[in-house]
PDB file of C-alpha atoms in Angstrom:
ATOM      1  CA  UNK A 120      16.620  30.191-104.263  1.00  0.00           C
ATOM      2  CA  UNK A 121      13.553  29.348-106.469  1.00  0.00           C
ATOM      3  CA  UNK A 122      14.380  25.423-106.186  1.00  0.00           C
ATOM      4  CA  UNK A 123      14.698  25.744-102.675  1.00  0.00           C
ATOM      5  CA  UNK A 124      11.254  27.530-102.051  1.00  0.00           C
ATOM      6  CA  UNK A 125       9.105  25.067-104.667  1.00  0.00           C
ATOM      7  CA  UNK A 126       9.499  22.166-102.478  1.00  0.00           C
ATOM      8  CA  UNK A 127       7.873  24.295 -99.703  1.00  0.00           C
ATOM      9  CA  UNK A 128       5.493  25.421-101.760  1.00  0.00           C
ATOM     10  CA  UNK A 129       4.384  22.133-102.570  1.00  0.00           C
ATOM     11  CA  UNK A 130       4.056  21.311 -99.184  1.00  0.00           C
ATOM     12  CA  UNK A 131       2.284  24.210 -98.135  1.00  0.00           C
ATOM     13  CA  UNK A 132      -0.428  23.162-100.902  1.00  0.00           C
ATOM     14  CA  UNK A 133      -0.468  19.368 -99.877  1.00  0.00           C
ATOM     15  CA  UNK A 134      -1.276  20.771 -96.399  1.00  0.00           C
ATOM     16  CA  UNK A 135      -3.838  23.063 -97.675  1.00  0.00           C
ATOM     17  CA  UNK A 136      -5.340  19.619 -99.210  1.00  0.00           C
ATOM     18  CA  UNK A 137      -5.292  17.974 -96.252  1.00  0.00           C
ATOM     19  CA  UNK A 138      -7.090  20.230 -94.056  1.00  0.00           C
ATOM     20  CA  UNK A 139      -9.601  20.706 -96.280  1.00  0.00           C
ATOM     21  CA  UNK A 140     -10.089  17.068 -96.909  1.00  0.00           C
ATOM     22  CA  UNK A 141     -10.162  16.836 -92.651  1.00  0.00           C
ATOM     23  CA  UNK A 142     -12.453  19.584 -92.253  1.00  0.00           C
ATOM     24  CA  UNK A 143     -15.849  17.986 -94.455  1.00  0.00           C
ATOM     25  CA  UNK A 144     -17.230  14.088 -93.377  1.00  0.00           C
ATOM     26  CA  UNK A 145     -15.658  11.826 -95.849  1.00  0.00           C
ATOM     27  CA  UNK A 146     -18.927   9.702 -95.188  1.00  0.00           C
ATOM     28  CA  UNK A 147     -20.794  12.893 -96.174  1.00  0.00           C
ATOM     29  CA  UNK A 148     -18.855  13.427 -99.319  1.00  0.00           C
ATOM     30  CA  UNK A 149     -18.999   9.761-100.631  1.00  0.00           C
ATOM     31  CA  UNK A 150     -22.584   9.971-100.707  1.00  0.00           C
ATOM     32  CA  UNK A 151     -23.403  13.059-102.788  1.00  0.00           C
ATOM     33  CA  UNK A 152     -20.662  11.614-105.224  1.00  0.00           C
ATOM     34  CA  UNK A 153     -22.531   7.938-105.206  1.00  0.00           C
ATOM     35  CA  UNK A 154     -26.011  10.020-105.693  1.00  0.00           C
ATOM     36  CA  UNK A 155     -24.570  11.983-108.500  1.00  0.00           C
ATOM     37  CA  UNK A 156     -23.013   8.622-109.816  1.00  0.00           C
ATOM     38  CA  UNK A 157     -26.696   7.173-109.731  1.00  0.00           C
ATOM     39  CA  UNK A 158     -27.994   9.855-111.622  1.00  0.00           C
ATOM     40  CA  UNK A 159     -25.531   9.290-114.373  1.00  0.00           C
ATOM     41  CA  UNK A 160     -26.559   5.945-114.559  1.00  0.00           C
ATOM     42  CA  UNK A 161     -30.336   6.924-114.502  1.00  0.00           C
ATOM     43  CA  UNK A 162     -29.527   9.306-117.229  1.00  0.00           C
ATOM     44  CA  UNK A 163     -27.430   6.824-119.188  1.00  0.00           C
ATOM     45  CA  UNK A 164     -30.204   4.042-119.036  1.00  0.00           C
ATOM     46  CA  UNK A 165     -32.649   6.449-119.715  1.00  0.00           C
ATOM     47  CA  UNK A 166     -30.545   7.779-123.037  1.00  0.00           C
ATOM     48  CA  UNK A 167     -30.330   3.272-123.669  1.00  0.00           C
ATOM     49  CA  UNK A 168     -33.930   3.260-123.566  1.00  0.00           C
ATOM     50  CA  UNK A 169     -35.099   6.033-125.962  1.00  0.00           C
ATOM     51  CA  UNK A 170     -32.021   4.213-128.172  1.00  0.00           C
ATOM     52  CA  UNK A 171     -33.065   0.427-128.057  1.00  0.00           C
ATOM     53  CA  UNK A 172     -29.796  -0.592-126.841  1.00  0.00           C
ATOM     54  CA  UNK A 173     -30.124  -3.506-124.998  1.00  0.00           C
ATOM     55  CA  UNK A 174     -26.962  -4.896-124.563  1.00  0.00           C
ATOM     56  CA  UNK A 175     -25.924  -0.936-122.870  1.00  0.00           C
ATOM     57  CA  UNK A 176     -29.065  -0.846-121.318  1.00  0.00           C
ATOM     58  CA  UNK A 177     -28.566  -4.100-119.028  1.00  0.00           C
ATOM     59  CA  UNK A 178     -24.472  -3.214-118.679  1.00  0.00           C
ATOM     60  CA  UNK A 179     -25.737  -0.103-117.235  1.00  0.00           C
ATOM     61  CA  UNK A 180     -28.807  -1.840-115.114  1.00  0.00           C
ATOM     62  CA  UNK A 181     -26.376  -4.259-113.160  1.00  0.00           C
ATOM     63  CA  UNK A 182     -24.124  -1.137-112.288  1.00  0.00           C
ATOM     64  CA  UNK A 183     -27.570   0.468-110.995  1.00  0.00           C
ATOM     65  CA  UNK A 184     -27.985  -2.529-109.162  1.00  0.00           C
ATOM     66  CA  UNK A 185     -24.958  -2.590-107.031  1.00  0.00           C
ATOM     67  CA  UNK A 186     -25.107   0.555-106.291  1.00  0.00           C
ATOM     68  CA  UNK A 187     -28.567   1.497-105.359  1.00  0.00           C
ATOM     69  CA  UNK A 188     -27.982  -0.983-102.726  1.00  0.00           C
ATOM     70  CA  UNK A 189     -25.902   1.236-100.575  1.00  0.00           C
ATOM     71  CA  UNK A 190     -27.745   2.789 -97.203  1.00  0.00           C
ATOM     72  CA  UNK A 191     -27.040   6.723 -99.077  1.00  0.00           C
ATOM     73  CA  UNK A 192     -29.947   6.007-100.938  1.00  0.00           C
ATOM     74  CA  UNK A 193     -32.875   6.479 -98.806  1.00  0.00           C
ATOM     75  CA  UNK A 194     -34.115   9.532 -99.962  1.00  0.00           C
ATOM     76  CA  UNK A 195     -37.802   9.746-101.688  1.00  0.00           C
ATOM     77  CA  UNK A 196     -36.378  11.277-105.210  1.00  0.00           C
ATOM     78  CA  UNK A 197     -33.593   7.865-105.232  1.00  0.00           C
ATOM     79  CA  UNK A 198     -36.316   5.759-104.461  1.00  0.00           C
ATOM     80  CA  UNK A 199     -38.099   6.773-107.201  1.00  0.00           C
ATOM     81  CA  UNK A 200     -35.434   6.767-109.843  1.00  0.00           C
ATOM     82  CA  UNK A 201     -35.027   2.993-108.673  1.00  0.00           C
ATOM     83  CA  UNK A 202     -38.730   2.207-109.513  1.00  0.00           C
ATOM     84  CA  UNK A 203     -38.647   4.100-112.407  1.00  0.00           C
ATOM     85  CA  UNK A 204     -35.058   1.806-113.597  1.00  0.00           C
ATOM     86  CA  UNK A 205     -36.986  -1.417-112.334  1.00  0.00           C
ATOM     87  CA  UNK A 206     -40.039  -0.263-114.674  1.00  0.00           C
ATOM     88  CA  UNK A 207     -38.062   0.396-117.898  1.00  0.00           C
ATOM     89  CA  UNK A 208     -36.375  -2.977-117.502  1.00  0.00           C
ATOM     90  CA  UNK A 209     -39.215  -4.421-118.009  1.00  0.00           C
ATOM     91  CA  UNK A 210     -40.419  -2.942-120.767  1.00  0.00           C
ATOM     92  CA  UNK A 211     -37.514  -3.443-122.794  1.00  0.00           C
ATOM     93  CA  UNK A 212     -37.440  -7.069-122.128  1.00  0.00           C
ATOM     94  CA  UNK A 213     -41.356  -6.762-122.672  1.00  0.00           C
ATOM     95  CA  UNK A 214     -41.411  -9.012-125.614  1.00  0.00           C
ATOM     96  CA  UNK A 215     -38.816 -11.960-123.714  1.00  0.00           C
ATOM     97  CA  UNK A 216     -41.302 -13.684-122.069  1.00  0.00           C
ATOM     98  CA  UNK A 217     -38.980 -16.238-120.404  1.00  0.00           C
ATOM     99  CA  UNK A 218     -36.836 -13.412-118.558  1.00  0.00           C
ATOM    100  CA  UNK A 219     -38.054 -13.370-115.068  1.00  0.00           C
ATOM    101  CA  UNK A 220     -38.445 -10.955-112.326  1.00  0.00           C
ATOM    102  CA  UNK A 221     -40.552 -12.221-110.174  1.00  0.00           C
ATOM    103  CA  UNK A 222     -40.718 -15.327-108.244  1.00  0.00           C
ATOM    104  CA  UNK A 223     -43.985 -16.366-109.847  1.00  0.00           C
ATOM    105  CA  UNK A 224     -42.774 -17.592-113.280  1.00  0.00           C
ATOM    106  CA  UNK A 225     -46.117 -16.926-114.438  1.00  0.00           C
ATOM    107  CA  UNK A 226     -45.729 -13.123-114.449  1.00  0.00           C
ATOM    108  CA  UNK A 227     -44.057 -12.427-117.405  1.00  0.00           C
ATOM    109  CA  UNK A 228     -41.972  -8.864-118.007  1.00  0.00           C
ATOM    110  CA  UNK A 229     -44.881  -6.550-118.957  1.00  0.00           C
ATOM    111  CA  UNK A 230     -47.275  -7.747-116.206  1.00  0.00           C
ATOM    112  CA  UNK A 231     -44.790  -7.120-113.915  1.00  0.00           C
ATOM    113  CA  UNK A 232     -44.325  -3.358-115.514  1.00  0.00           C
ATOM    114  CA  UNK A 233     -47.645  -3.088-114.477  1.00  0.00           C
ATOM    115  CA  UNK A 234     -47.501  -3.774-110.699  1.00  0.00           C
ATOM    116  CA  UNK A 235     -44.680  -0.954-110.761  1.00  0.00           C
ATOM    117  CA  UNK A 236     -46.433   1.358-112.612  1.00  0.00           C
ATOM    118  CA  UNK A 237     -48.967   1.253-109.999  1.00  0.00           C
ATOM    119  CA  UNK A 238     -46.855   2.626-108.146  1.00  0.00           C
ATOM    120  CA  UNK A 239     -45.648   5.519-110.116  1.00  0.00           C
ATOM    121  CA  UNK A 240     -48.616   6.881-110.741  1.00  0.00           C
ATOM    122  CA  UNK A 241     -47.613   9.988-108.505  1.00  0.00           C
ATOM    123  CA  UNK A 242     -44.590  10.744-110.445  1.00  0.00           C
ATOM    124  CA  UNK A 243     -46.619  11.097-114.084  1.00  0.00           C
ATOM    125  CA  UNK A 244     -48.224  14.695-114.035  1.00  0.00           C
ATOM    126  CA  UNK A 245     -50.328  14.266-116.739  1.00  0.00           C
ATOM    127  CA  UNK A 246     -53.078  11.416-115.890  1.00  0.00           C
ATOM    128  CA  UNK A 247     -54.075  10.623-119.232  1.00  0.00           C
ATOM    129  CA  UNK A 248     -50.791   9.487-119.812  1.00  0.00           C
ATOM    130  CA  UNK A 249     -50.786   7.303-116.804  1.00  0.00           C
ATOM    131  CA  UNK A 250     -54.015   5.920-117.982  1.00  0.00           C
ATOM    132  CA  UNK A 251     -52.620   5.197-121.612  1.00  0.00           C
ATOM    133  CA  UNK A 252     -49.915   3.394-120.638  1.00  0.00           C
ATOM    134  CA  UNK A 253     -51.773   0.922-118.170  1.00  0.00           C
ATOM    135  CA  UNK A 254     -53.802  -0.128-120.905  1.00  0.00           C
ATOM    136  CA  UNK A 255     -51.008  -0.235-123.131  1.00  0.00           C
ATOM    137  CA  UNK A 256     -49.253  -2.705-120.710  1.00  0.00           C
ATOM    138  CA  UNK A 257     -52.632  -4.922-120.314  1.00  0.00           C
ATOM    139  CA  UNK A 258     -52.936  -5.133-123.794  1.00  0.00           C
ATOM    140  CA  UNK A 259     -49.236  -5.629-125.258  1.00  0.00           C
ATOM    141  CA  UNK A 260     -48.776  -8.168-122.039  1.00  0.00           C
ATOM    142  CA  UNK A 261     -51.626 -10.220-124.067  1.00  0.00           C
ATOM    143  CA  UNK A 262     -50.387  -9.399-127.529  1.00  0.00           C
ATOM    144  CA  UNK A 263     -46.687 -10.216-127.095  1.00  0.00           C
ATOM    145  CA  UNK A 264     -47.875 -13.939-126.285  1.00  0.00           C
ATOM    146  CA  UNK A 265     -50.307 -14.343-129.156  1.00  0.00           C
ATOM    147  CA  UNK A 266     -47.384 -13.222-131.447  1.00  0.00           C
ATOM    148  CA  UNK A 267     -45.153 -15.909-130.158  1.00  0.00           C
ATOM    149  CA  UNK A 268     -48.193 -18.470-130.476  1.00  0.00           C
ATOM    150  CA  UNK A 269     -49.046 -18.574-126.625  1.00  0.00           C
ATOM    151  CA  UNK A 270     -52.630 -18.584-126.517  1.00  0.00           C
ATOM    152  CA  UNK A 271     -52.716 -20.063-123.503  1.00  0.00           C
ATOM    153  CA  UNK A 272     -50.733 -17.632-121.863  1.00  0.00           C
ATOM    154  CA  UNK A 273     -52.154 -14.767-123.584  1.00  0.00           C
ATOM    155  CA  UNK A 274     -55.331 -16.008-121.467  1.00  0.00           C
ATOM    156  CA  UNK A 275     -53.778 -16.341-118.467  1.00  0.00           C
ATOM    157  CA  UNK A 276     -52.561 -13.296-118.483  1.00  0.00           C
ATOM    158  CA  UNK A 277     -55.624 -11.311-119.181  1.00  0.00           C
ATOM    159  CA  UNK A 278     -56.983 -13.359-116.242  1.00  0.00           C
ATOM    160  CA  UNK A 279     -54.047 -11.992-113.860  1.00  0.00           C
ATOM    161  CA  UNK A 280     -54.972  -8.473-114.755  1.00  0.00           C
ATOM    162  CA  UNK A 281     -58.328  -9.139-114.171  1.00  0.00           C
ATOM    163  CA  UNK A 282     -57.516 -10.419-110.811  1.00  0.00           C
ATOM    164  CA  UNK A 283     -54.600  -7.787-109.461  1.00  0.00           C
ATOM    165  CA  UNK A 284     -54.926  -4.537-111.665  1.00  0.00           C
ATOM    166  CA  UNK A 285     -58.594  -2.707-112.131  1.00  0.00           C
ATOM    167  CA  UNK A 286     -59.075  -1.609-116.018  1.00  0.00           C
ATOM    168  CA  UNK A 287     -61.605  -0.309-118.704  1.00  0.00           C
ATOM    169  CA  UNK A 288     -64.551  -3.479-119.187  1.00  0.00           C
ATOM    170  CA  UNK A 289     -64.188  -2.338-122.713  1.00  0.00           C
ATOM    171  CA  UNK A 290     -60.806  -3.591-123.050  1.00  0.00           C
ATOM    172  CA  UNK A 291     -61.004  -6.363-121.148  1.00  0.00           C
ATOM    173  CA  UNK A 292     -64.264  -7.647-123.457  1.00  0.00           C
ATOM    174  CA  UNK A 293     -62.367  -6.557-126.678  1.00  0.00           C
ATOM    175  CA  UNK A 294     -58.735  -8.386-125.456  1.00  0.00           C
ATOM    176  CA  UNK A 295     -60.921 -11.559-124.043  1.00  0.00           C
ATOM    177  CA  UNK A 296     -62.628 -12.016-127.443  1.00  0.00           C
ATOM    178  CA  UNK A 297     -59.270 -11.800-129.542  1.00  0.00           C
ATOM    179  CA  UNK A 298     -57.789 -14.490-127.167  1.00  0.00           C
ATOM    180  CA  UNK A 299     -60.492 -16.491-127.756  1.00  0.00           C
ATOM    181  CA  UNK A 300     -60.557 -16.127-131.465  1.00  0.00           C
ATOM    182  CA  UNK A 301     -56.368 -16.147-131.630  1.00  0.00           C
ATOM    183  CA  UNK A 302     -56.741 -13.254-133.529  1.00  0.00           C
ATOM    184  CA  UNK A 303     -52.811 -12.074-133.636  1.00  0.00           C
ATOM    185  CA  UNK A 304     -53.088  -9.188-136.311  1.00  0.00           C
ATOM    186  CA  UNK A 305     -56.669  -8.077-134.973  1.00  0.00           C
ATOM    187  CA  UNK A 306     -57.399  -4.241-136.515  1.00  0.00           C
ATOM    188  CA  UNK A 307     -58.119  -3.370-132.581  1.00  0.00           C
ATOM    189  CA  UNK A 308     -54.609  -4.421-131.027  1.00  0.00           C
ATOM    190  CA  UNK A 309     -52.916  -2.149-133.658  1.00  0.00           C
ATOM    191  CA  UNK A 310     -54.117   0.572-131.766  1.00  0.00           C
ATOM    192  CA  UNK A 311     -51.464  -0.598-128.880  1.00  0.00           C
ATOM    193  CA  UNK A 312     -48.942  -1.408-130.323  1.00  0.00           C
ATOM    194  CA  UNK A 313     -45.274  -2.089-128.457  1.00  0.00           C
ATOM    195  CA  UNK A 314     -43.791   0.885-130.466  1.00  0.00           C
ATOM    196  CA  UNK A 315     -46.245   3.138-129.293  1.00  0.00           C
ATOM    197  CA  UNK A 316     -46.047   1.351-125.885  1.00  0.00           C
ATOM    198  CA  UNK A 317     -42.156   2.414-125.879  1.00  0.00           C
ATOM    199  CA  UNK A 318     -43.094   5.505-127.221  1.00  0.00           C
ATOM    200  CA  UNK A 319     -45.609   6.053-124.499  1.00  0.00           C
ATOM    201  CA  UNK A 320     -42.919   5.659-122.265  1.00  0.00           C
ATOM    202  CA  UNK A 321     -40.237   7.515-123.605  1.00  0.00           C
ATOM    203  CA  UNK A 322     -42.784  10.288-123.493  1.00  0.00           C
ATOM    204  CA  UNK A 323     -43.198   9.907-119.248  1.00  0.00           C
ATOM    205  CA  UNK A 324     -39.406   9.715-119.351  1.00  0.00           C
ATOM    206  CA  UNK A 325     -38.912  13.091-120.491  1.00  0.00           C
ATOM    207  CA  UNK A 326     -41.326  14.477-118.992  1.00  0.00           C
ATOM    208  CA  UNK A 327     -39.822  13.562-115.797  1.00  0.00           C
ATOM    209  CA  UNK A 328     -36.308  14.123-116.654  1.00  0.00           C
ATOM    210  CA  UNK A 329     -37.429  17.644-117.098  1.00  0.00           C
ATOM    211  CA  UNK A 330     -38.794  18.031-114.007  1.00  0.00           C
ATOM    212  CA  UNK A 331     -36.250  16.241-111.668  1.00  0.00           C
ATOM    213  CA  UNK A 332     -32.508  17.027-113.493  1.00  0.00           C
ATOM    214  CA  UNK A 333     -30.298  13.985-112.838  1.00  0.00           C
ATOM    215  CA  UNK A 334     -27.714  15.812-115.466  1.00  0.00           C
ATOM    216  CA  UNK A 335     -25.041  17.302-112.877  1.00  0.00           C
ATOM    217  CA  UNK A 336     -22.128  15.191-113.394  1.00  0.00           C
ATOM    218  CA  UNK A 337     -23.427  14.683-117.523  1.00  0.00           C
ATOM    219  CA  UNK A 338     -22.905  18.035-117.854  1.00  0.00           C
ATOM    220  CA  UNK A 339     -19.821  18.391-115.913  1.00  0.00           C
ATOM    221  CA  UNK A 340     -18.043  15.343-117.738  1.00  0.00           C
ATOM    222  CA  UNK A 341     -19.224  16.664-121.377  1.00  0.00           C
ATOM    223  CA  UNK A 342     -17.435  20.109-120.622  1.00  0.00           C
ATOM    224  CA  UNK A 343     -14.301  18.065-119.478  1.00  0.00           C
ATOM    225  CA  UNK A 344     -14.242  16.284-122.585  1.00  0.00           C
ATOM    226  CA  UNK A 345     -15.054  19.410-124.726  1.00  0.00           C
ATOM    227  CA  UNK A 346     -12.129  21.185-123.071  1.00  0.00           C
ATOM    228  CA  UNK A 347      -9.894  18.237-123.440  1.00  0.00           C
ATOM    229  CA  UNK A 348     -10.768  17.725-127.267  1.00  0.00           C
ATOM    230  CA  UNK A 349      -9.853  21.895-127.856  1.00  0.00           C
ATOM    231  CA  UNK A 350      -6.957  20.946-126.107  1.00  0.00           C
ATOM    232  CA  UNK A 351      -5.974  17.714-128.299  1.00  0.00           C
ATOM    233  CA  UNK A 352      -6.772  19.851-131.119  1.00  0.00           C
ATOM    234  CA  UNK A 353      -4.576  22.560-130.494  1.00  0.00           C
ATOM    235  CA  UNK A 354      -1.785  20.145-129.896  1.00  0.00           C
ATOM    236  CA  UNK A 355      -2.594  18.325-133.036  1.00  0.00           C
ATOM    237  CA  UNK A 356      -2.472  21.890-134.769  1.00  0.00           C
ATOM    238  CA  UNK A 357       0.810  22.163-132.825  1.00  0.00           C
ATOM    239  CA  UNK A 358       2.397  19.047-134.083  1.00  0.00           C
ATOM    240  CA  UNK A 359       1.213  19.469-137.599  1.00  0.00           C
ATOM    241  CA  UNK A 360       2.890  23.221-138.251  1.00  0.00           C
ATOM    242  CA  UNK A 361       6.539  21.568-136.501  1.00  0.00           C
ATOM    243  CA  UNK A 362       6.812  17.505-137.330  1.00  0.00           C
ATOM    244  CA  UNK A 363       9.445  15.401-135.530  1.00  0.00           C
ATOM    245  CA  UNK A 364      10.764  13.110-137.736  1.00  0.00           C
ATOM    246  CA  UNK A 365      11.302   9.210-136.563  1.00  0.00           C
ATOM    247  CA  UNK A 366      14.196   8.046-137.102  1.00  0.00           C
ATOM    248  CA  UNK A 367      14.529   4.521-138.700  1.00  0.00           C
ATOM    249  CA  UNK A 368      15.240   2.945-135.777  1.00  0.00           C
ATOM    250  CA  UNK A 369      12.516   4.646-133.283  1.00  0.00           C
ATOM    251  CA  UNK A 370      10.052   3.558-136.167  1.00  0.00           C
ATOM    252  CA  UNK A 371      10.609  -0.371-136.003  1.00  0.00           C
ATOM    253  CA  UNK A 372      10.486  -0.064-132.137  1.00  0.00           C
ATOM    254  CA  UNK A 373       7.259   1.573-132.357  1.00  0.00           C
ATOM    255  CA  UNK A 374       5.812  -0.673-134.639  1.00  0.00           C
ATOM    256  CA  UNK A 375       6.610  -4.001-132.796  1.00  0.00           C
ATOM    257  CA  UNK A 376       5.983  -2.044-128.989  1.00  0.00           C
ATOM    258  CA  UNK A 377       2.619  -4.453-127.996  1.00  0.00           C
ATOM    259  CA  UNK A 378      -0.524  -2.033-127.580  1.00  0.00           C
ATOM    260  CA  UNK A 379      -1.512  -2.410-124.072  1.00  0.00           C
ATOM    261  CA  UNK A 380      -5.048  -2.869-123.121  1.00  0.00           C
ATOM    262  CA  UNK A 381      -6.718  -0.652-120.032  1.00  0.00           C
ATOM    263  CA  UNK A 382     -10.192  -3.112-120.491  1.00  0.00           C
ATOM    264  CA  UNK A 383     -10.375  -6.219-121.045  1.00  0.00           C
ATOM    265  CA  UNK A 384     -12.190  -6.427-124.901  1.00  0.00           C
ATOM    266  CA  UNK A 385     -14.392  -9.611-123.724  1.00  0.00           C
ATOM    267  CA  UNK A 386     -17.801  -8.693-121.774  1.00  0.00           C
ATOM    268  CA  UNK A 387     -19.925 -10.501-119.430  1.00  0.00           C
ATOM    269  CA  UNK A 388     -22.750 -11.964-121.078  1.00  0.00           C
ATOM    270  CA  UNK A 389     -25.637  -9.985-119.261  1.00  0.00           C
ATOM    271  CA  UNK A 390     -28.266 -12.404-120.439  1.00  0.00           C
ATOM    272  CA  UNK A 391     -26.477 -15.541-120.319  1.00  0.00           C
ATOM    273  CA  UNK A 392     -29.221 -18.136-118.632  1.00  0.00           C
ATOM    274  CA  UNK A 393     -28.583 -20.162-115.701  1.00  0.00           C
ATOM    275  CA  UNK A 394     -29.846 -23.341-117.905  1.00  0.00           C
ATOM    276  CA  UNK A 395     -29.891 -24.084-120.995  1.00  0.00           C
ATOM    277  CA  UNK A 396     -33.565 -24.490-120.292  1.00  0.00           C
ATOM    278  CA  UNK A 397     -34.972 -21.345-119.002  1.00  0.00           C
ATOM    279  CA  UNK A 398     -33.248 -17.667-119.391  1.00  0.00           C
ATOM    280  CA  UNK A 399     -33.049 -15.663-116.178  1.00  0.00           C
ATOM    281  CA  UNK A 400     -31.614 -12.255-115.728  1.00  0.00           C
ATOM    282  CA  UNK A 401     -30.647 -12.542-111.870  1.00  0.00           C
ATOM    283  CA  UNK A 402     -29.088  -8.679-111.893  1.00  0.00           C
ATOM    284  CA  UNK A 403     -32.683  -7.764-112.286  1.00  0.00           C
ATOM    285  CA  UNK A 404     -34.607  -9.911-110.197  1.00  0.00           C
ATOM    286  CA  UNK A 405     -36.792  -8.074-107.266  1.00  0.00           C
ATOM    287  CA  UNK A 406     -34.773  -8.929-104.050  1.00  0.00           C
ATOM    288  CA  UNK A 407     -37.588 -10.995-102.077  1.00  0.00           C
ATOM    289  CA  UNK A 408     -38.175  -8.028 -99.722  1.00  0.00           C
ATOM    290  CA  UNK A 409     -39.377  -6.091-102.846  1.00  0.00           C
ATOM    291  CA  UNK A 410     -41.841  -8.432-103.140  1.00  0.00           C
ATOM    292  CA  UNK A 411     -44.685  -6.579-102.203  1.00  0.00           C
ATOM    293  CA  UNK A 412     -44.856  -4.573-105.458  1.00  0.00           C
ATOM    294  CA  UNK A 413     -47.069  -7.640-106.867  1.00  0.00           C
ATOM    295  CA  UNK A 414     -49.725  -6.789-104.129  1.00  0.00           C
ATOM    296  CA  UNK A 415     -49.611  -3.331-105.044  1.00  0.00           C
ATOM    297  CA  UNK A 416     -47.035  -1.782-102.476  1.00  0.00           C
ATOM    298  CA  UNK A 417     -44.331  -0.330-102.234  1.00  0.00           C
ATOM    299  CA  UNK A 418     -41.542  -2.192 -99.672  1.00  0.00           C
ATOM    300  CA  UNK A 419     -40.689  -0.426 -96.755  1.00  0.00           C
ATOM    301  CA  UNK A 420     -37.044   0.127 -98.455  1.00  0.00           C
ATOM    302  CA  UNK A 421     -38.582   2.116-101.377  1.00  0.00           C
ATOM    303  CA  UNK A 422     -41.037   4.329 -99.705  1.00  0.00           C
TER     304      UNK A 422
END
C-alpha cells in the first residue's frame, strides 16, 4: 500500500512546486537572484582587493562585467557598487601604466581613478577621507611614472590634473618641483605612498561595506558549506569506526579509473594584450557611453 501511495505523494509535491513556481514572476525572481549574485561578486572583489590578488581580482571583474550589463540593474545602490568596482580596478592596476581604460591613451589607470572618485564623493561619509585619497591619487599618478623613469609623463600628468580635477596649490607646487628636479625618492612623496594609497582605500571599502551589506548570499553559502563539512565529517567518523575493505580486484580498477575533470585546469589569460606592443585590458574598458566620467559626470546609465 505504501509503494502505491509514494508515487502520489511525489506528485502531489511536484505539483505543490509548480504552483508555487507559477504563482511569483519568474522575471521578478531572476533579478533579485542576479542582484544578490552581484553582490557576491562585489564582496568577492572587494575581499581580492584588501588581498592583492590580481589574477582573482580581474577573474572576478570580467564576471562583474557581464553581468552588470543586464537592464535589473538600474537601481541607485547597483549603480554605485559598479563605480565603486570600476574605481578599485584602477587602483590595482595603478602602477601598469600601459593598461588602458579610457580612450585617451594618455590617461593612465590612477588618473582615471580620479575622474571616478569624483564621483563617489557622496558615498564616503567621512570627508577627510575623501580629501586624502584625491591627493593620494594626484600624487601616486605622478610618482608611479617617475619610478618607472617617465618624467615626461609624470609632467603631463600633473598638467591633466591641473586642467580636469581642482586640488591643494601646495601640492601641486611641491609635485611640480619634484618633476622638475626627477626627484623619485623625494622625503615629501613618502608621505603618499601607493601602500598607504591602497590602504586609504581599503579603509573607504569597509567603511562602506558596513553601511550597505552586500553579504546575503556570502553568508548563506558559508552556512551551506559549514553544514556540509559537519556532515562529511560525521561520515568520515562513520567510515573510520566500520572500514570496507577493497578487494584486490576493486583496488586495480580504482587505481587505473581516469579522474574526471568538472573545470577545465587552463584559464583565460585576463591580461593577455591585443599586441605584442601595447597591453589592453578590454573587460575593463569604459563602454563609450560611460565616457562622460572624464568630464566629471556620471552617464545617464549610472545615475
Amino acid at each position: 500500500m505504501n509503494e502505491v501511495m509514494e508515487p502520489e505523494n511525489n506528485n502531489t509535491a511536484a505539483s505543490d512546486a509548480h504552483t508555487v513556481d507559477e504563482s511569483v514572476s519568474f522575471s521578478k525572481v531572476t533579478t533579485v537572484a542576479s542582484q544578490w549574485m552581484l553582490d557576491f561578486m562585489f564582496v568577492s572583489l572587494c575581499r581580492h582587493f584588501k588581498e592583492g590578488k590580481l589574477d582573482e581580482f580581474n577573474e572576478v571583474l570580467s564576471i562583474v562585467d557581464a553581468i552588470s550589463q543586464s537592464p535589473s540593474f538600474n537601481g541607485k545602490l547597483h549603480e554605485e557598487k559598479k563605480l565603486i568596482c570600476a574605481f578599485i580596478a584602477r587602483v590595482i592596476h595603478g602602477k601598469q601604466l600601459e593598461v588602458l581604460f579610457e580612450e585617451d591613451n594618455s590617461v593612465m589607470p590612477l588618473m582615471s581613478a580620479a575622474n571616478i572618485w569624483s564621483n563617489l564623493e557622496h558615498t564616503v561619509a567621512d570627508g577627510s577621507l575623501f580629501e586624502k585619497t584625491a591627493e593620494l591619487l594626484i600624487a601616486q599618478s605622478v610618482a608611479v611614472c617617475l619610478e618607472k623613469g617617465q618624467r615626461t609623463s609624470a609632467s603631463s600628468a600633473l598638467k591633466w590634473f591641473k586642467n580636469h580635477h581642482q586640488f591643494p596649490q601646495k601640492l601641486g607646487a611641491k609635485l611640480s618641483k619634484i618633476v622638475a628636479q626627477g626627484d623619485t625618492y623625494h622625503p615629501y612623496l613618502m608621505n603618499f605612498t601607493f601602500n598607504r594609497l591602497l590602504e586609504t582605500v581599503q579603509s573607504y571599502l569597509d567603511a562602506y561595506l558596513e553601511k550597505n551589506p552586500s553579504d546575503y548570499l556570502l553568508k548563506a553559502a558559508t552556512e551551506m558549506v559549514q553544514s556540509s563539512q559537519y556532515t562529511e565529517d560525521r561520515e568520515d567518523v562513520k567510515s573510520e569506526d566500520s572500514p570496507v575493505p577493497k578487494t584486490t580486484n576493486e583496488l586495480t580498477t580504482n587505481s587505473h579509473k581516469p579522474k574526471r575533470k568538472l573545470l577545465s585546469s587552463k584559464m583565460t589569460d585576463l591580461l593577455k594584450p591585443e599586441s605584442s606592443k601595447k597591453l589592453c585590458v578590454s573587460v575593463k574598458r569604459l563602454p563609450t557611453n560611460e565616457m562622460d566620467l572624464a568630464a566629471g559626470q556620471i552617464p545617464q546609465g549610472w545615475r
